[in-house]
mmCIF file of C-alpha atoms in Angstrom:
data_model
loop_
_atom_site.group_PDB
_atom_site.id
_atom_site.type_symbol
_atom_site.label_atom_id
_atom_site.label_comp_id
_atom_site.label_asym_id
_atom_site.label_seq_id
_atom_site.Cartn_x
_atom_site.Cartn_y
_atom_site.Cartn_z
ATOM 1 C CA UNK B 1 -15.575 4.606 -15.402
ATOM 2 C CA UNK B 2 -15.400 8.430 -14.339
ATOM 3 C CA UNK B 3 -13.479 7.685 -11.299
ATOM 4 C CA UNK B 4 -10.506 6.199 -13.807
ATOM 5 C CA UNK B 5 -10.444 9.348 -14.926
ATOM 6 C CA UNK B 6 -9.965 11.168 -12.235
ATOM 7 C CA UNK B 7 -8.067 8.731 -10.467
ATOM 8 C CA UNK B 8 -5.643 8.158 -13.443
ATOM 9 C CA UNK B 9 -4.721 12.035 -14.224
ATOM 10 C CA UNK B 10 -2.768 12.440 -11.238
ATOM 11 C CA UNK B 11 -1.225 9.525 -12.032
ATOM 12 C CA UNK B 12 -0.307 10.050 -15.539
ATOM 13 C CA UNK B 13 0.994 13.848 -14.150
ATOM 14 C CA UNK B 14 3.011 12.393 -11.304
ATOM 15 C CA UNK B 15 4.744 10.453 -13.881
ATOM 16 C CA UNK B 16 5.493 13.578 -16.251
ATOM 17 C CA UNK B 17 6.681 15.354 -13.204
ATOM 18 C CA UNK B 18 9.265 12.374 -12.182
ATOM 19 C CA UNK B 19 10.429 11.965 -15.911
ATOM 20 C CA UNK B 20 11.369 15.373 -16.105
ATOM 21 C CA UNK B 21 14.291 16.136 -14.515
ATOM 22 C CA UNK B 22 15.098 19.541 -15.246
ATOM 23 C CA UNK B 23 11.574 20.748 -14.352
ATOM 24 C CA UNK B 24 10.788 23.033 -16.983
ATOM 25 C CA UNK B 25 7.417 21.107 -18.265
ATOM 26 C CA UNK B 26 9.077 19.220 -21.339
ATOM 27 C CA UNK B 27 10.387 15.609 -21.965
ATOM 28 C CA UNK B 28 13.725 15.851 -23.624
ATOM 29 C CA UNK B 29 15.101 12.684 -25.015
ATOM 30 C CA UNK B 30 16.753 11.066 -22.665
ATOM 31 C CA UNK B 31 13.815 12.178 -19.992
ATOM 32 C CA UNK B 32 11.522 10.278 -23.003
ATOM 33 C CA UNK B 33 14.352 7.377 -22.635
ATOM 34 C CA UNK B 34 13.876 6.355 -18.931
ATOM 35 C CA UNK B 35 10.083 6.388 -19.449
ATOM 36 C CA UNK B 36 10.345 4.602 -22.471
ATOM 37 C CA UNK B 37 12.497 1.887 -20.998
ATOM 38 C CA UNK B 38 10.400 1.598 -17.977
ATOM 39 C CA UNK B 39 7.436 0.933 -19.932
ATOM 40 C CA UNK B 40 9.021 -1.839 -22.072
ATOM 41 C CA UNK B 41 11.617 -0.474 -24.634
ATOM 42 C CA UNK B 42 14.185 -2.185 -25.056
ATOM 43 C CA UNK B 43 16.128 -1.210 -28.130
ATOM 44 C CA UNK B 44 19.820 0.210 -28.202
ATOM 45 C CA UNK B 45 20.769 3.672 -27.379
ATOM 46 C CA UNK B 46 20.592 4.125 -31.702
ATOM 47 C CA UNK B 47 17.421 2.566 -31.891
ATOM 48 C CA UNK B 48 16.176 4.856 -29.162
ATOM 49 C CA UNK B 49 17.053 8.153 -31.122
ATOM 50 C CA UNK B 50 15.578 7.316 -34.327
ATOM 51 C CA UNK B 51 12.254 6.139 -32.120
ATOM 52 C CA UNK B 52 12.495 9.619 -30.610
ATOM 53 C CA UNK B 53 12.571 10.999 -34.122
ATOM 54 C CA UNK B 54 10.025 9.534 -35.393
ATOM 55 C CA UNK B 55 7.524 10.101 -32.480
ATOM 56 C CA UNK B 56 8.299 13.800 -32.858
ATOM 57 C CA UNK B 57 8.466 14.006 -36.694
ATOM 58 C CA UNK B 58 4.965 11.994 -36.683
ATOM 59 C CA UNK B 59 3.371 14.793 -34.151
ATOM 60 C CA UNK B 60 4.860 18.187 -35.700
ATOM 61 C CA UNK B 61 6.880 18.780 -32.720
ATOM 62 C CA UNK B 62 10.944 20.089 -32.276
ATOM 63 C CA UNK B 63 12.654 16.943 -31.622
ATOM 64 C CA UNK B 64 14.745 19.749 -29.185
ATOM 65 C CA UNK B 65 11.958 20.856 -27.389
ATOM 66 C CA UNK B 66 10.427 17.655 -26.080
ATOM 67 C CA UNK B 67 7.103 16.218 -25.315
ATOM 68 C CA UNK B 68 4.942 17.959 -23.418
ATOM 69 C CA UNK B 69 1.799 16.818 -20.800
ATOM 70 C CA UNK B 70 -0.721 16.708 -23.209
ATOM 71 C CA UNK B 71 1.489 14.286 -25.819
ATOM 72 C CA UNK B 72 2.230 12.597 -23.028
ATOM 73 C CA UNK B 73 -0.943 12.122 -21.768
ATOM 74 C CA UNK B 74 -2.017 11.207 -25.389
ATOM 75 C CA UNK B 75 0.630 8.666 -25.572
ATOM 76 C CA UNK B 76 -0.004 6.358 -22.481
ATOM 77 C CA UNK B 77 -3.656 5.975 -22.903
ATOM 78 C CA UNK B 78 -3.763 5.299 -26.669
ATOM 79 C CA UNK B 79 -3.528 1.446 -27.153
ATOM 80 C CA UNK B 80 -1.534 1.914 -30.525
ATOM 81 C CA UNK B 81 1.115 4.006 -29.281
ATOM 82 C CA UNK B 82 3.043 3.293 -25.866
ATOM 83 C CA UNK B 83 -0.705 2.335 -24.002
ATOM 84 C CA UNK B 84 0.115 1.787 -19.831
ATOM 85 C CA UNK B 85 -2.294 0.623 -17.614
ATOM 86 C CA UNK B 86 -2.853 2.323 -14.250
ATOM 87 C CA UNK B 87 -1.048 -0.248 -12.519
ATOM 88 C CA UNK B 88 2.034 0.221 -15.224
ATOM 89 C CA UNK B 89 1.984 3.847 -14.719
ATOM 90 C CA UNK B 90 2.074 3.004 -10.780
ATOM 91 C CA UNK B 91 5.345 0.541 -11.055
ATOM 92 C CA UNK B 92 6.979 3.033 -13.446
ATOM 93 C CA UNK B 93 6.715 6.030 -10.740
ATOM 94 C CA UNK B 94 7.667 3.794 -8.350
ATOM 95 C CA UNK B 95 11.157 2.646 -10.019
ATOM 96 C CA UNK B 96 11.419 6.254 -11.028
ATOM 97 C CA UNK B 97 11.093 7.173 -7.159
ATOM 98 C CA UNK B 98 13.467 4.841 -6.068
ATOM 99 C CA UNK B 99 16.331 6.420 -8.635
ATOM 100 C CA UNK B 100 15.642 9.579 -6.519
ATOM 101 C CA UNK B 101 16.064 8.329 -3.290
ATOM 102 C CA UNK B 102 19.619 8.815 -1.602
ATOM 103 C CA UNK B 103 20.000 5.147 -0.837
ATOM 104 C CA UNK B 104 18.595 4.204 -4.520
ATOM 105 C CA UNK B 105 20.729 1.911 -6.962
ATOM 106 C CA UNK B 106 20.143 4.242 -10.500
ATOM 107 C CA UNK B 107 21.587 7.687 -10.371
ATOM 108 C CA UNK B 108 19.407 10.292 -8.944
ATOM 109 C CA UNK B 109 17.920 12.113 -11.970
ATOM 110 C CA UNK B 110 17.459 14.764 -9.582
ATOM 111 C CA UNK B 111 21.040 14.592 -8.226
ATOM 112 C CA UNK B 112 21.744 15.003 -12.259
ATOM 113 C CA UNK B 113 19.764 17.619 -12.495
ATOM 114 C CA UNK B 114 21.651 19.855 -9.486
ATOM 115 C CA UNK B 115 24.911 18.724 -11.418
ATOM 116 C CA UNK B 116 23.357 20.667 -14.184
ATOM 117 C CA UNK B 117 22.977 23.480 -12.082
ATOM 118 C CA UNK B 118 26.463 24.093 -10.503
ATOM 119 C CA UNK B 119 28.010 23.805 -14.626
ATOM 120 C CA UNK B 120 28.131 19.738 -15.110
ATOM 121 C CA UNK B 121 26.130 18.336 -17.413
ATOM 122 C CA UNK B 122 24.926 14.082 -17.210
ATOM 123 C CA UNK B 123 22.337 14.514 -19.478
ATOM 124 C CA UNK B 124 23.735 13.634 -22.868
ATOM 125 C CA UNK B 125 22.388 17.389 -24.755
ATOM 126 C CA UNK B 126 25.629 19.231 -24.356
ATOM 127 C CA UNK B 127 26.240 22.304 -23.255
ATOM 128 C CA UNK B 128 28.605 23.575 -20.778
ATOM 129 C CA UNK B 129 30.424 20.971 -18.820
ATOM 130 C CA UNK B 130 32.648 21.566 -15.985
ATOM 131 C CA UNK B 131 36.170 19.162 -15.741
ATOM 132 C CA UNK B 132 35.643 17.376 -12.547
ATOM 133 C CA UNK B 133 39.213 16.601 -12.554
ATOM 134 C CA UNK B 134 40.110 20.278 -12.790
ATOM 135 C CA UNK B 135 37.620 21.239 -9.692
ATOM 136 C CA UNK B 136 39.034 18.333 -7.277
ATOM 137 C CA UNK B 137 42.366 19.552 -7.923
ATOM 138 C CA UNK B 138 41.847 23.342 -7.284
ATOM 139 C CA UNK B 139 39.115 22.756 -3.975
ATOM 140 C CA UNK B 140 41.964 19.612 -2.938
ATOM 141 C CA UNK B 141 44.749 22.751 -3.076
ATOM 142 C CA UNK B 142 42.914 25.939 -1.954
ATOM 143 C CA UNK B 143 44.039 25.129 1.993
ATOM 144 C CA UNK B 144 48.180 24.111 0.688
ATOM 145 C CA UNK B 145 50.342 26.899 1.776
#
């Protein structure tokens, strides 16, 4: 029973780490979302926020600021909240490893993420966006005469 443990940590960190997109050490919503649907939810997109809610309203924590490792942690090995098995947590990671792959069906979340970066923004909180539209036109007409 020690080796779970230890074997299940890295595990439940790898997870984390492929969940959040934007890398700064904090599920947001929709980075909550895709591990949430993985692992079984199924509700609508409204459903989904007031879940979100409530999971942070029941824990003290800034719906804005997101769930951290330890919550996280908390959450996926306590049967009455959102409980995965070791072999869950390995088919989650591995559908959230094949969105990040080039050749992958879902959207990179990483791809997203580097959107994010250069002004765009895919991930639903706002923020500065940048009009694709706009950019095509000016980078299709910087060579025209």
């Amino acid at each position: 029973a020690a080796n779970a443990g230890t074997t299940r940590t890295p595990l439940v960190t790898a997870v984390f780490a492929e969940c959040d997109v934007d890398g700064d050490g904090l599920l947001h919503q929709r980075e909550m979302e895709a591990f949430a649907r993985l692992s079984g939810f199924d509700g609508t997109e409204s459903e989904w926020n007031q879940e979100y809610q409530l999971l942070c309203e029941e824990r003290g924590i800034d719906p804005r600021a997101g769930v951290g490792p330890s919550l996280f942690r908390r959450l996926v090995d306590d049967p009455g909240e959102c409980f995965c098995s070791d072999m869950d947590l390995q088919n989650i990671l591995g559908q959230l490893r094949s969105r990040h792959r080039p050749n992958g069906r879902a959207e990179s979340a990483r791809a997203a993420a580097a959107d994010r970066a250069r002004g765009g923004d895919r991930s639903g909180r706002g923020g500065p966006g940048v009009d694709r539209d706009e950019d095509d036109d000016e980078l299709r007409f910087a060579g025209a005469p």
